[in-house]
């Protein structure tokens, strides 16, 4: 069997595809970080080496003292395309995943103050923990699902995708106008309020309603 034929979208994190992240897509989160409500989606990228799966720890990079969790709905692209109209956007979705956009907030603040890109704050190894693949049929409306995240059993984030400023179809259309979407790409759709710092040995649990849950521990990087 060829490599291509053996690839399965339910293991999208093994495909080496793009992770496109949307920032400030929830007004309550934009406000908690004292950012203006965006008029257009704010985008950044993570490399596929950012993926981490349950059973492996989230590693705190040596250069940060303020690593934040951000729980987000991930959209897995099943059919690629360029300049996809909003009306056809959902045909390009294979399914979803629960994702964390781990963020070195102190480094991000420094980058912002110097006008530099956020790569060091957002794209490091293990900065994108992901759940199992959720087939599209299990989330009939991605604009109406609740997400939550607990640290050591304490609820820190609880939000609904109905609070998103830019909807999933809008984001697919917007992004595909200038970044061609490919099968296996993942779009992180932004986080609701409640982001906060995690420490070594913390236990993170997150979920989407009764659809999926996932757990990760936090470790310090050792070199
Ligand atoms: O502008 C900031 O201070 C921070 C923005 C983010 O980290 C954006 C996100 O990743 C998000 O809203 O999910
Ligand atoms: Mg985020």
Tab-separated table of C-alpha atoms and ligand atoms in Angstrom:
chain	number	residue	atom	x	y	z
A	1	UNK	CA	0.000	0.000	0.000
A	2	UNK	CA	1.346	3.477	-0.842
A	3	UNK	CA	1.972	6.003	1.931
A	4	UNK	CA	-0.784	8.178	0.465
A	5	UNK	CA	-3.322	5.332	0.553
A	6	UNK	CA	-2.470	4.441	4.154
A	7	UNK	CA	-3.085	8.000	5.406
A	8	UNK	CA	-6.202	8.371	7.462
A	9	UNK	CA	-7.748	11.772	8.208
A	10	UNK	CA	-8.613	10.564	11.716
A	11	UNK	CA	-4.852	10.789	12.403
A	12	UNK	CA	-4.498	14.237	10.792
A	13	UNK	CA	-1.740	15.231	13.246
A	14	UNK	CA	0.582	12.729	11.536
A	15	UNK	CA	0.195	14.312	8.102
A	16	UNK	CA	2.630	17.202	8.527
A	17	UNK	CA	0.062	19.771	7.401
A	18	UNK	CA	-0.442	23.399	8.420
A	19	UNK	CA	-1.966	24.552	11.694
A	20	UNK	CA	-3.607	27.923	11.071
A	21	UNK	CA	-4.654	29.752	14.228
A	22	UNK	CA	-7.194	32.526	14.652
A	23	UNK	CA	-6.644	34.975	17.508
A	24	UNK	CA	-8.957	37.405	19.328
A	25	UNK	CA	-12.047	35.658	17.926
A	26	UNK	CA	-13.999	35.947	21.204
A	27	UNK	CA	-14.731	39.469	22.437
A	28	UNK	CA	-14.482	38.422	26.118
A	29	UNK	CA	-10.943	37.067	25.581
A	30	UNK	CA	-9.851	40.085	23.507
A	31	UNK	CA	-11.066	42.265	26.402
A	32	UNK	CA	-9.340	40.266	29.154
A	33	UNK	CA	-6.012	40.848	27.361
A	34	UNK	CA	-6.930	44.492	26.709
A	35	UNK	CA	-7.029	44.088	22.935
A	36	UNK	CA	-9.443	45.826	20.573
A	37	UNK	CA	-12.197	43.736	18.965
A	38	UNK	CA	-10.764	42.822	15.540
A	39	UNK	CA	-12.440	43.911	12.317
A	40	UNK	CA	-10.747	41.079	10.404
A	41	UNK	CA	-9.461	37.688	11.649
A	42	UNK	CA	-6.020	37.781	13.297
A	43	UNK	CA	-3.995	34.821	11.972
A	44	UNK	CA	-0.780	33.041	12.901
A	45	UNK	CA	0.701	29.580	12.251
A	46	UNK	CA	2.027	26.659	14.224
A	47	UNK	CA	4.220	23.968	12.608
A	48	UNK	CA	3.094	20.304	12.672
A	49	UNK	CA	5.859	19.645	15.255
A	50	UNK	CA	3.620	21.540	17.717
A	51	UNK	CA	1.220	18.601	17.949
A	52	UNK	CA	1.119	16.546	21.139
A	53	UNK	CA	-1.270	13.735	21.942
A	54	UNK	CA	-2.696	12.385	25.199
A	55	UNK	CA	-0.135	10.234	26.971
A	56	UNK	CA	2.701	12.693	26.269
A	57	UNK	CA	3.236	15.823	28.372
A	58	UNK	CA	2.938	19.482	27.430
A	59	UNK	CA	6.480	20.836	27.860
A	60	UNK	CA	7.075	24.307	29.282
A	61	UNK	CA	9.825	25.926	27.177
A	62	UNK	CA	12.866	26.956	29.210
A	63	UNK	CA	12.496	30.584	28.137
A	64	UNK	CA	9.011	31.253	29.593
A	65	UNK	CA	7.698	31.774	33.120
A	66	UNK	CA	4.095	32.366	32.061
A	67	UNK	CA	2.714	29.526	29.916
A	68	UNK	CA	-1.044	29.914	29.316
A	69	UNK	CA	-3.714	27.438	28.239
A	70	UNK	CA	-6.227	28.431	25.540
A	71	UNK	CA	-8.973	25.890	24.810
A	72	UNK	CA	-10.234	26.026	21.212
A	73	UNK	CA	-12.375	24.242	18.658
A	74	UNK	CA	-10.191	22.866	15.846
A	75	UNK	CA	-11.555	22.374	12.329
A	76	UNK	CA	-9.965	19.577	10.277
A	77	UNK	CA	-9.953	20.238	6.532
A	78	UNK	CA	-11.051	17.277	4.423
A	79	UNK	CA	-10.980	18.854	0.971
A	80	UNK	CA	-8.457	21.488	-0.036
A	81	UNK	CA	-9.204	24.653	-1.933
A	82	UNK	CA	-8.361	28.256	-2.750
A	83	UNK	CA	-10.833	31.155	-2.602
A	84	UNK	CA	-13.576	28.957	-1.144
A	85	UNK	CA	-16.914	30.797	-0.982
A	86	UNK	CA	-18.589	30.870	2.439
A	87	UNK	CA	-21.580	29.056	0.964
A	88	UNK	CA	-19.375	26.027	0.112
A	89	UNK	CA	-17.034	26.196	3.116
A	90	UNK	CA	-18.605	23.387	5.150
A	91	UNK	CA	-18.071	20.954	2.243
A	92	UNK	CA	-14.336	21.313	2.961
A	93	UNK	CA	-14.640	20.191	6.598
A	94	UNK	CA	-13.830	16.554	7.464
A	95	UNK	CA	-14.362	16.958	11.186
A	96	UNK	CA	-13.164	18.631	14.334
A	97	UNK	CA	-10.764	18.268	17.269
A	98	UNK	CA	-10.541	19.787	20.703
A	99	UNK	CA	-7.291	21.750	20.802
A	100	UNK	CA	-5.158	23.807	23.147
A	101	UNK	CA	-3.237	26.786	21.847
A	102	UNK	CA	-0.472	26.822	24.478
A	103	UNK	CA	0.974	30.320	24.637
A	104	UNK	CA	4.100	31.709	26.319
A	105	UNK	CA	2.299	34.911	27.340
A	106	UNK	CA	5.376	36.726	28.640
A	107	UNK	CA	7.168	36.116	25.339
A	108	UNK	CA	4.087	37.128	23.363
A	109	UNK	CA	3.877	40.403	25.335
A	110	UNK	CA	7.561	41.060	24.625
A	111	UNK	CA	7.100	40.311	20.903
A	112	UNK	CA	4.045	42.594	20.786
A	113	UNK	CA	5.926	45.443	22.449
A	114	UNK	CA	8.787	45.106	19.941
A	115	UNK	CA	6.497	44.653	16.938
A	116	UNK	CA	7.901	41.151	16.357
A	117	UNK	CA	6.023	37.999	15.225
A	118	UNK	CA	4.597	35.630	17.858
A	119	UNK	CA	6.432	32.506	16.686
A	120	UNK	CA	8.460	31.937	19.885
A	121	UNK	CA	5.297	32.370	21.968
A	122	UNK	CA	2.992	30.135	19.959
A	123	UNK	CA	4.854	27.633	17.768
A	124	UNK	CA	7.174	25.701	20.112
A	125	UNK	CA	7.134	21.894	20.462
A	126	UNK	CA	3.963	20.617	22.237
A	127	UNK	CA	2.187	23.968	21.834
A	128	UNK	CA	-0.773	22.240	20.154
A	129	UNK	CA	-2.279	19.426	22.253
A	130	UNK	CA	-5.139	17.763	20.301
A	131	UNK	CA	-7.917	15.306	21.083
A	132	UNK	CA	-9.003	12.406	18.979
A	133	UNK	CA	-10.599	13.261	15.608
A	134	UNK	CA	-14.310	14.122	15.847
A	135	UNK	CA	-16.214	13.209	12.666
A	136	UNK	CA	-18.207	16.083	11.170
A	137	UNK	CA	-21.605	14.447	11.868
A	138	UNK	CA	-20.959	14.619	15.639
A	139	UNK	CA	-20.984	18.433	15.565
A	140	UNK	CA	-23.864	19.400	13.260
A	141	UNK	CA	-23.363	23.131	13.984
A	142	UNK	CA	-19.790	24.249	14.853
A	143	UNK	CA	-21.251	27.637	15.782
A	144	UNK	CA	-23.133	26.144	18.718
A	145	UNK	CA	-20.916	23.947	20.912
A	146	UNK	CA	-19.615	24.485	24.437
A	147	UNK	CA	-15.954	24.137	25.394
A	148	UNK	CA	-14.440	23.910	28.857
A	149	UNK	CA	-11.039	23.520	30.489
A	150	UNK	CA	-10.031	22.649	34.061
A	151	UNK	CA	-6.625	22.889	35.728
A	152	UNK	CA	-6.226	20.503	38.681
A	153	UNK	CA	-10.037	20.083	38.730
A	154	UNK	CA	-10.713	23.831	38.870
A	155	UNK	CA	-12.785	25.237	36.013
A	156	UNK	CA	-10.820	27.973	34.239
A	157	UNK	CA	-12.493	28.298	30.833
A	158	UNK	CA	-16.073	27.753	29.768
A	159	UNK	CA	-17.437	29.199	26.550
A	160	UNK	CA	-19.625	28.562	23.544
A	161	UNK	CA	-18.629	28.859	19.899
A	162	UNK	CA	-21.739	31.022	19.405
A	163	UNK	CA	-19.580	33.780	20.966
A	164	UNK	CA	-17.090	33.661	18.078
A	165	UNK	CA	-16.794	36.933	16.163
A	166	UNK	CA	-15.995	35.169	12.866
A	167	UNK	CA	-17.847	31.916	12.113
A	168	UNK	CA	-16.245	28.703	10.869
A	169	UNK	CA	-17.509	29.172	7.254
A	170	UNK	CA	-16.302	32.789	7.258
A	171	UNK	CA	-12.851	31.749	8.531
A	172	UNK	CA	-12.464	28.987	5.925
A	173	UNK	CA	-13.399	31.406	3.159
A	174	UNK	CA	-11.218	34.232	4.504
A	175	UNK	CA	-8.128	32.073	5.047
A	176	UNK	CA	-8.418	30.264	1.706
A	177	UNK	CA	-8.333	33.582	-0.159
A	178	UNK	CA	-4.601	33.824	0.515
A	179	UNK	CA	-3.463	30.495	2.035
A	180	UNK	CA	-4.506	27.465	-0.011
A	181	UNK	CA	-6.138	24.975	2.332
A	182	UNK	CA	-5.043	21.341	2.023
A	183	UNK	CA	-6.579	18.105	3.217
A	184	UNK	CA	-5.284	17.483	6.752
A	185	UNK	CA	-4.822	21.161	7.660
A	186	UNK	CA	-6.175	22.236	11.052
A	187	UNK	CA	-7.745	25.609	11.863
A	188	UNK	CA	-7.769	26.689	15.529
A	189	UNK	CA	-10.733	29.035	15.905
A	190	UNK	CA	-9.704	31.087	18.953
A	191	UNK	CA	-10.269	30.903	22.667
A	192	UNK	CA	-12.943	32.232	25.045
A	193	UNK	CA	-11.994	34.109	28.226
A	194	UNK	CA	-10.356	32.520	31.259
A	195	UNK	CA	-6.829	31.913	29.966
A	196	UNK	CA	-4.334	31.523	32.818
A	197	UNK	CA	-0.907	30.190	33.694
A	198	UNK	CA	-0.016	26.523	34.141
A	199	UNK	CA	2.852	25.074	36.175
A	200	UNK	CA	4.945	21.950	36.061
A	201	UNK	CA	2.921	18.900	37.313
A	202	UNK	CA	-0.457	20.552	36.640
A	203	UNK	CA	-3.189	18.313	35.220
A	204	UNK	CA	-5.241	19.834	32.400
A	205	UNK	CA	-8.616	18.435	31.396
A	206	UNK	CA	-10.744	19.822	28.595
A	207	UNK	CA	-13.905	18.868	26.773
A	208	UNK	CA	-16.540	19.644	24.198
A	209	UNK	CA	-19.959	18.905	25.747
A	210	UNK	CA	-20.399	15.104	25.921
A	211	UNK	CA	-18.573	14.704	22.624
A	212	UNK	CA	-14.936	14.499	23.679
A	213	UNK	CA	-12.633	15.011	26.654
A	214	UNK	CA	-8.852	14.974	26.907
A	215	UNK	CA	-6.215	15.189	29.664
A	216	UNK	CA	-2.618	16.346	29.670
A	217	UNK	CA	0.064	16.832	32.302
A	218	UNK	CA	2.569	19.674	32.246
A	219	UNK	CA	6.314	19.054	32.481
A	220	UNK	CA	9.343	21.320	32.380
A	221	UNK	CA	11.519	20.979	29.297
A	222	UNK	CA	14.845	19.573	30.509
A	223	UNK	CA	17.277	20.968	27.918
B	1	LIG	O1	-3.120	39.791	21.480
B	1	LIG	C1	-2.859	39.153	22.481
B	1	LIG	O2	-2.415	39.667	23.473
B	1	LIG	C2	-3.091	37.704	22.504
B	1	LIG	C3	-3.716	37.099	21.528
B	1	LIG	C4	-3.800	35.653	21.427
B	1	LIG	O3	-3.045	34.886	22.024
B	1	LIG	C5	-4.818	35.222	20.490
B	1	LIG	C6	-5.248	33.822	20.540
B	1	LIG	O4	-4.504	32.897	20.323
B	1	LIG	C7	-6.685	33.558	20.772
B	1	LIG	O5	-7.460	34.511	20.946
B	1	LIG	O6	-7.060	32.385	20.778
B	2	LIG	MG1	-5.470	30.982	20.641
